[in-house]
């Protein structure tokens, strides 16, 4: 042991165990002796300890807990064994309140690509590091990878093991050469070069010495001459590992057939093993003497390592030997059979009161027996271990990600859960999910039986959801309704709502929509007060639409809105959905009815305006719909419709500007991501890899979300994505944009996509498909005001920077042509004039018409203002906005008497709130006058 290793071992054994943090990490390149240091610390700790080697990436957290609990129980600490089957984190935290030591060697086997362990381990380590008072126990993690330094490791102590100094590495090389009687193979003057070549890595030095029995140093250098040439530079762990693999592979080719057979047979073991296991693995050799000779040969070649009475293969040699045996199915099965026999022998005559006696052997016996397909032999073992299994797995929650680990757990639970007695509901729930994951013949039916038993003692929503899903599959709808009636007696309203929604979806997909609707109606009253009650009406509307009953769906949505009221969270979704359904049907009258429902319930202005925007789109008034939608820049639905209208006008750049900014992921997935891509394609944007470009980012995001390359995002691919309707209850673009007018696509016809129809593209010639883009210089966007005949400035108020001329005439400003030439005589009141005076001409400017002085216009304005104030009072605005309402009423009176200046004065004082109210109620002429009066 080098001085550095000795100091590190002393620190861990002394300072850390007595006064250090609860968690320490021992990190460093593979082959530097970290495991030896950790094992020595454990042996010197004078406290109960467990040294768990995680050499298999298939070990589950439960199996790790099981193995640690067995080791601790053997040392006299029963706490973890008593807590088995509980929460993984809680079991470790509670156990480590006692003065114990747990070492997890090869912890890197649990780390993902980012250097993070499973979530449960992160939680465990964070809790141990932040516990007050600090726990008496210690957890030591040994890894050959850099561990990400995040919050879960903030208070842990990380110590790195570095390669020994060059003189120590040279001494190690000299010692190994002397042991093997190979001192002449590496002259002393070359030993410094050799250890630098190998990164001063002790295990790599061992691998090289093992090769020198058959190869010269120069022969080994020729294996990688390039790396020898850079030996004086910093050598990374990847290069050292590469050299070590080359040396060990060469050694495996040189050892005796008996030693090779033994190392291949031992490569199937997942954990450290005893000398008895080695004898079993070598059962095919001529005799025990041959096995012992083979063992000694492996040890002399540094392929087999030993700590006290436990052995393990060199990790790289194990990988190489396992790769060899995987190519020979007969050898592989024979090796698993010998390992299975070694571990299974413990269970043929068991008589122990210990909870964890031979638990780790059970785990390994299961692994090898199931690899062999010997299910009956395993079941026999498992039945004798049933009590421990029910204890260990009683609160299991997550399934293993690895398929083979899932199969092992499934076999275990199958044996443990025979009959209806014993076993927690969570265990049976896990068993059912494993069966469904495997999905072999009758697995789903067995899962249904298991989940039915689980639901007798559980009110967990996932249990009841799975039971109802499987009931729909195996029972008549009447039985399913009976199960829901049971759930109503057992579950809270919120949980019941989740269960009913999933069940209704399943019934519809199985061809029973009427039963699904009846089920939703049955629980409406019961679930009325829950925050997600709107989902019942939403689900019913989707089912009705699937039956081509769109008007019934709208009626159901509006019924839900009126029942829940406008103040309930998400009730506005019901209005939006009803509006889009009416829009898909191109039914302006129905959109008007929805507006009346919202106004009558004192709903939000934005919902009314959404209906108005959609009505304008049905009339192909895209400019007006874009202008009206502009008044609600924070309302995402209207923001999207404004961009859509601009695209129909061929103004792709403006549409992109509208869609700038942060948008929730869900909205990107269900429509706005598509709309952004359409705007980019219409504008001729191409993915250029510039991450700072919003257009490139939008195209890349859409492409990634739909598994295509950015350059594959074209007008046709976007149109076909719009036409896709793969999932009845999933979000889809065509719900929010069911109608693509020919103004947008350049086709000869409009396209309509409904949930109850097949493809909208059948028989459509797409050769003329071009998203419209007719960008021309034009005045800035007007904002929230639609152009209305008879409104001041022709419905388009003046904008900053526009040249404007006012000509004074009796009763108010006179009408002037928009642009062109002005040639008049008389007195002029000028604001930003193009030309002034008798005979003056102004050419090429923009002049805004003012038609406000006509008596019929003022009378029309007065009527609109009166209607506006009545609607606002009905909506309860009189209290909070009494002053503004008074100004609107004053403006109405002034308009009725023909007092233009009085109208403007009152409207100017009514302010921005009045403008928004007029826009949302749909009084466009009043909105235009207010906007002009307040100077917007």
PDB file of N, CA and C in Angstrom, residues 204-260:
ATOM      1  N   UNK A 204      -3.183  -2.509 -14.364  1.00  0.00           N
ATOM      2  CA  UNK A 204      -2.634  -2.619 -15.714  1.00  0.00           C
ATOM      3  C   UNK A 204      -1.211  -3.162 -15.670  1.00  0.00           C
ATOM      4  N   UNK A 205      -0.458  -2.763 -14.643  1.00  0.00           N
ATOM      5  CA  UNK A 205       0.904  -3.292 -14.482  1.00  0.00           C
ATOM      6  C   UNK A 205       0.842  -4.799 -14.242  1.00  0.00           C
ATOM      7  N   UNK A 206      -0.116  -5.243 -13.432  1.00  0.00           N
ATOM      8  CA  UNK A 206      -0.289  -6.689 -13.216  1.00  0.00           C
ATOM      9  C   UNK A 206      -0.584  -7.397 -14.530  1.00  0.00           C
ATOM     10  N   UNK A 207      -1.479  -6.796 -15.340  1.00  0.00           N
ATOM     11  CA  UNK A 207      -1.853  -7.433 -16.606  1.00  0.00           C
ATOM     12  C   UNK A 207      -0.650  -7.566 -17.532  1.00  0.00           C
ATOM     13  N   UNK A 208       0.205  -6.562 -17.550  1.00  0.00           N
ATOM     14  CA  UNK A 208       1.401  -6.633 -18.390  1.00  0.00           C
ATOM     15  C   UNK A 208       2.342  -7.736 -17.900  1.00  0.00           C
ATOM     16  N   UNK A 209       2.573  -7.810 -16.596  1.00  0.00           N
ATOM     17  CA  UNK A 209       3.474  -8.831 -16.042  1.00  0.00           C
ATOM     18  C   UNK A 209       2.944 -10.226 -16.367  1.00  0.00           C
ATOM     19  N   UNK A 210       1.599 -10.392 -16.322  1.00  0.00           N
ATOM     20  CA  UNK A 210       1.020 -11.703 -16.644  1.00  0.00           C
ATOM     21  C   UNK A 210       1.355 -12.116 -18.072  1.00  0.00           C
ATOM     22  N   UNK A 211       1.436 -11.140 -18.982  1.00  0.00           N
ATOM     23  CA  UNK A 211       1.742 -11.455 -20.382  1.00  0.00           C
ATOM     24  C   UNK A 211       3.210 -11.795 -20.601  1.00  0.00           C
ATOM     25  N   UNK A 212       4.062 -11.273 -19.725  1.00  0.00           N
ATOM     26  CA  UNK A 212       5.490 -11.442 -19.952  1.00  0.00           C
ATOM     27  C   UNK A 212       5.951 -12.891 -19.804  1.00  0.00           C
ATOM     28  N   UNK A 213       5.080 -13.758 -19.292  1.00  0.00           N
ATOM     29  CA  UNK A 213       5.454 -15.181 -19.220  1.00  0.00           C
ATOM     30  C   UNK A 213       5.552 -15.785 -20.608  1.00  0.00           C
ATOM     31  N   UNK A 214       4.851 -15.186 -21.562  1.00  0.00           N
ATOM     32  CA  UNK A 214       4.826 -15.751 -22.913  1.00  0.00           C
ATOM     33  C   UNK A 214       5.287 -14.787 -23.999  1.00  0.00           C
ATOM     34  N   UNK A 215       5.300 -13.484 -23.673  1.00  0.00           N
ATOM     35  CA  UNK A 215       5.633 -12.485 -24.689  1.00  0.00           C
ATOM     36  C   UNK A 215       6.738 -11.577 -24.170  1.00  0.00           C
ATOM     37  N   UNK A 216       7.513 -11.070 -25.094  1.00  0.00           N
ATOM     38  CA  UNK A 216       8.547 -10.099 -24.717  1.00  0.00           C
ATOM     39  C   UNK A 216       7.912  -8.719 -24.586  1.00  0.00           C
ATOM     40  N   UNK A 217       8.613  -7.834 -23.904  1.00  0.00           N
ATOM     41  CA  UNK A 217       8.103  -6.468 -23.749  1.00  0.00           C
ATOM     42  C   UNK A 217       7.920  -5.800 -25.109  1.00  0.00           C
ATOM     43  N   UNK A 218       8.860  -6.013 -26.008  1.00  0.00           N
ATOM     44  CA  UNK A 218       8.757  -5.383 -27.329  1.00  0.00           C
ATOM     45  C   UNK A 218       7.548  -5.915 -28.098  1.00  0.00           C
ATOM     46  N   UNK A 219       7.254  -7.226 -27.924  1.00  0.00           N
ATOM     47  CA  UNK A 219       6.045  -7.771 -28.563  1.00  0.00           C
ATOM     48  C   UNK A 219       4.792  -7.070 -28.036  1.00  0.00           C
ATOM     49  N   UNK A 220       4.765  -6.803 -26.736  1.00  0.00           N
ATOM     50  CA  UNK A 220       3.595  -6.155 -26.139  1.00  0.00           C
ATOM     51  C   UNK A 220       3.505  -4.691 -26.560  1.00  0.00           C
ATOM     52  N   UNK A 221       4.636  -4.030 -26.703  1.00  0.00           N
ATOM     53  CA  UNK A 221       4.620  -2.636 -27.164  1.00  0.00           C
ATOM     54  C   UNK A 221       4.030  -2.554 -28.567  1.00  0.00           C
ATOM     55  N   UNK A 222       4.331  -3.564 -29.387  1.00  0.00           N
ATOM     56  CA  UNK A 222       3.811  -3.573 -30.755  1.00  0.00           C
ATOM     57  C   UNK A 222       2.280  -3.695 -30.808  1.00  0.00           C
ATOM     58  N   UNK A 223       1.673  -4.131 -29.707  1.00  0.00           N
ATOM     59  CA  UNK A 223       0.204  -4.194 -29.686  1.00  0.00           C
ATOM     60  C   UNK A 223      -0.410  -2.807 -29.844  1.00  0.00           C
ATOM     61  N   UNK A 224       0.339  -1.789 -29.375  1.00  0.00           N
ATOM     62  CA  UNK A 224      -0.157  -0.413 -29.515  1.00  0.00           C
ATOM     63  C   UNK A 224       1.043   0.523 -29.520  1.00  0.00           C
ATOM     64  N   UNK A 225       1.752   0.555 -30.643  1.00  0.00           N
ATOM     65  CA  UNK A 225       2.961   1.341 -30.764  1.00  0.00           C
ATOM     66  C   UNK A 225       2.675   2.838 -30.597  1.00  0.00           C
ATOM     67  N   UNK A 226       1.520   3.299 -31.054  1.00  0.00           N
ATOM     68  CA  UNK A 226       1.203   4.729 -30.966  1.00  0.00           C
ATOM     69  C   UNK A 226       1.150   5.204 -29.515  1.00  0.00           C
ATOM     70  N   UNK A 227       0.514   4.388 -28.650  1.00  0.00           N
ATOM     71  CA  UNK A 227       0.409   4.809 -27.252  1.00  0.00           C
ATOM     72  C   UNK A 227       1.771   4.807 -26.571  1.00  0.00           C
ATOM     73  N   UNK A 228       2.658   3.898 -26.997  1.00  0.00           N
ATOM     74  CA  UNK A 228       4.007   3.888 -26.434  1.00  0.00           C
ATOM     75  C   UNK A 228       4.732   5.187 -26.794  1.00  0.00           C
ATOM     76  N   UNK A 229       4.435   5.716 -27.949  1.00  0.00           N
ATOM     77  CA  UNK A 229       5.105   6.937 -28.386  1.00  0.00           C
ATOM     78  C   UNK A 229       4.704   8.166 -27.590  1.00  0.00           C
ATOM     79  N   UNK A 230       3.571   8.124 -26.912  1.00  0.00           N
ATOM     80  CA  UNK A 230       3.129   9.302 -26.142  1.00  0.00           C
ATOM     81  C   UNK A 230       3.158   8.998 -24.649  1.00  0.00           C
ATOM     82  N   UNK A 231       3.995   8.054 -24.246  1.00  0.00           N
ATOM     83  CA  UNK A 231       3.998   7.612 -22.849  1.00  0.00           C
ATOM     84  C   UNK A 231       4.395   8.705 -21.876  1.00  0.00           C
ATOM     85  N   UNK A 232       5.134   9.713 -22.338  1.00  0.00           N
ATOM     86  CA  UNK A 232       5.574  10.779 -21.445  1.00  0.00           C
ATOM     87  C   UNK A 232       4.513  11.865 -21.267  1.00  0.00           C
ATOM     88  N   UNK A 233       3.406  11.733 -21.962  1.00  0.00           N
ATOM     89  CA  UNK A 233       2.317  12.683 -21.803  1.00  0.00           C
ATOM     90  C   UNK A 233       1.293  12.108 -20.814  1.00  0.00           C
ATOM     91  N   UNK A 234       0.277  12.928 -20.503  1.00  0.00           N
ATOM     92  CA  UNK A 234      -0.755  12.457 -19.578  1.00  0.00           C
ATOM     93  C   UNK A 234      -1.552  11.333 -20.237  1.00  0.00           C
ATOM     94  N   UNK A 235      -1.674  10.222 -19.544  1.00  0.00           N
ATOM     95  CA  UNK A 235      -2.372   9.053 -20.076  1.00  0.00           C
ATOM     96  C   UNK A 235      -3.749   8.962 -19.427  1.00  0.00           C
ATOM     97  N   UNK A 236      -4.814   8.914 -20.252  1.00  0.00           N
ATOM     98  CA  UNK A 236      -6.176   8.866 -19.737  1.00  0.00           C
ATOM     99  C   UNK A 236      -6.617   7.454 -19.404  1.00  0.00           C
ATOM    100  N   UNK A 237      -7.702   7.319 -18.639  1.00  0.00           N
ATOM    101  CA  UNK A 237      -8.188   5.996 -18.231  1.00  0.00           C
ATOM    102  C   UNK A 237      -8.660   5.143 -19.400  1.00  0.00           C
ATOM    103  N   UNK A 238      -9.163   5.773 -20.470  1.00  0.00           N
ATOM    104  CA  UNK A 238      -9.630   4.976 -21.612  1.00  0.00           C
ATOM    105  C   UNK A 238      -8.467   4.239 -22.274  1.00  0.00           C
ATOM    106  N   UNK A 239      -7.329   4.944 -22.410  1.00  0.00           N
ATOM    107  CA  UNK A 239      -6.162   4.311 -23.025  1.00  0.00           C
ATOM    108  C   UNK A 239      -5.627   3.194 -22.133  1.00  0.00           C
ATOM    109  N   UNK A 240      -5.589   3.441 -20.829  1.00  0.00           N
ATOM    110  CA  UNK A 240      -5.102   2.400 -19.907  1.00  0.00           C
ATOM    111  C   UNK A 240      -6.007   1.177 -19.990  1.00  0.00           C
ATOM    112  N   UNK A 241      -7.310   1.401 -20.009  1.00  0.00           N
ATOM    113  CA  UNK A 241      -8.230   0.264 -20.093  1.00  0.00           C
ATOM    114  C   UNK A 241      -8.036  -0.492 -21.407  1.00  0.00           C
ATOM    115  N   UNK A 242      -7.834   0.247 -22.476  1.00  0.00           N
ATOM    116  CA  UNK A 242      -7.615  -0.392 -23.777  1.00  0.00           C
ATOM    117  C   UNK A 242      -6.384  -1.310 -23.728  1.00  0.00           C
ATOM    118  N   UNK A 243      -5.296  -0.813 -23.152  1.00  0.00           N
ATOM    119  CA  UNK A 243      -4.087  -1.630 -23.046  1.00  0.00           C
ATOM    120  C   UNK A 243      -4.334  -2.839 -22.158  1.00  0.00           C
ATOM    121  N   UNK A 244      -5.037  -2.620 -21.048  1.00  0.00           N
ATOM    122  CA  UNK A 244      -5.305  -3.728 -20.131  1.00  0.00           C
ATOM    123  C   UNK A 244      -6.135  -4.814 -20.822  1.00  0.00           C
ATOM    124  N   UNK A 245      -7.110  -4.401 -21.622  1.00  0.00           N
ATOM    125  CA  UNK A 245      -7.920  -5.382 -22.356  1.00  0.00           C
ATOM    126  C   UNK A 245      -7.049  -6.182 -23.319  1.00  0.00           C
ATOM    127  N   UNK A 246      -6.130  -5.501 -24.009  1.00  0.00           N
ATOM    128  CA  UNK A 246      -5.265  -6.208 -24.964  1.00  0.00           C
ATOM    129  C   UNK A 246      -4.383  -7.225 -24.244  1.00  0.00           C
ATOM    130  N   UNK A 247      -3.845  -6.821 -23.098  1.00  0.00           N
ATOM    131  CA  UNK A 247      -2.979  -7.727 -22.343  1.00  0.00           C
ATOM    132  C   UNK A 247      -3.776  -8.927 -21.826  1.00  0.00           C
ATOM    133  N   UNK A 248      -4.962  -8.672 -21.244  1.00  0.00           N
ATOM    134  CA  UNK A 248      -5.748  -9.757 -20.652  1.00  0.00           C
ATOM    135  C   UNK A 248      -6.278 -10.707 -21.724  1.00  0.00           C
ATOM    136  N   UNK A 249      -6.645 -10.167 -22.860  1.00  0.00           N
ATOM    137  CA  UNK A 249      -7.104 -11.033 -23.941  1.00  0.00           C
ATOM    138  C   UNK A 249      -5.960 -11.944 -24.406  1.00  0.00           C
ATOM    139  N   UNK A 250      -4.771 -11.396 -24.434  1.00  0.00           N
ATOM    140  CA  UNK A 250      -3.601 -12.202 -24.814  1.00  0.00           C
ATOM    141  C   UNK A 250      -3.336 -13.276 -23.764  1.00  0.00           C
ATOM    142  N   UNK A 251      -3.512 -12.926 -22.493  1.00  0.00           N
ATOM    143  CA  UNK A 251      -3.302 -13.901 -21.420  1.00  0.00           C
ATOM    144  C   UNK A 251      -4.311 -15.034 -21.518  1.00  0.00           C
ATOM    145  N   UNK A 252      -5.582 -14.699 -21.785  1.00  0.00           N
ATOM    146  CA  UNK A 252      -6.607 -15.746 -21.909  1.00  0.00           C
ATOM    147  C   UNK A 252      -6.296 -16.708 -23.051  1.00  0.00           C
ATOM    148  N   UNK A 253      -5.631 -16.210 -24.057  1.00  0.00           N
ATOM    149  CA  UNK A 253      -5.254 -17.089 -25.169  1.00  0.00           C
ATOM    150  C   UNK A 253      -4.075 -18.002 -24.805  1.00  0.00           C
ATOM    151  N   UNK A 254      -3.328 -17.629 -23.730  1.00  0.00           N
ATOM    152  CA  UNK A 254      -2.105 -18.367 -23.385  1.00  0.00           C
ATOM    153  C   UNK A 254      -2.303 -19.359 -22.237  1.00  0.00           C
ATOM    154  N   UNK A 255      -3.363 -19.185 -21.432  1.00  0.00           N
ATOM    155  CA  UNK A 255      -3.502 -20.057 -20.267  1.00  0.00           C
ATOM    156  C   UNK A 255      -3.943 -21.447 -20.694  1.00  0.00           C
ATOM    157  N   UNK A 256      -3.862 -22.392 -19.752  1.00  0.00           N
ATOM    158  CA  UNK A 256      -4.199 -23.787 -20.053  1.00  0.00           C
ATOM    159  C   UNK A 256      -5.693 -23.927 -20.350  1.00  0.00           C
ATOM    160  N   UNK A 257      -6.097 -24.961 -21.084  1.00  0.00           N
ATOM    161  CA  UNK A 257      -7.520 -25.169 -21.365  1.00  0.00           C
ATOM    162  C   UNK A 257      -8.346 -25.299 -20.085  1.00  0.00           C
ATOM    163  N   UNK A 258      -7.763 -25.934 -19.050  1.00  0.00           N
ATOM    164  CA  UNK A 258      -8.500 -26.096 -17.793  1.00  0.00           C
ATOM    165  C   UNK A 258      -8.746 -24.726 -17.134  1.00  0.00           C
ATOM    166  N   UNK A 259      -7.725 -23.866 -17.119  1.00  0.00           N
ATOM    167  CA  UNK A 259      -7.885 -22.541 -16.518  1.00  0.00           C
ATOM    168  C   UNK A 259      -8.866 -21.695 -17.332  1.00  0.00           C
ATOM    169  N   UNK A 260      -8.819 -21.809 -18.671  1.00  0.00           N
ATOM    170  CA  UNK A 260      -9.748 -21.053 -19.503  1.00  0.00           C
ATOM    171  C   UNK A 260     -11.185 -21.513 -19.268  1.00  0.00           C
TER     172      UNK A 260
END
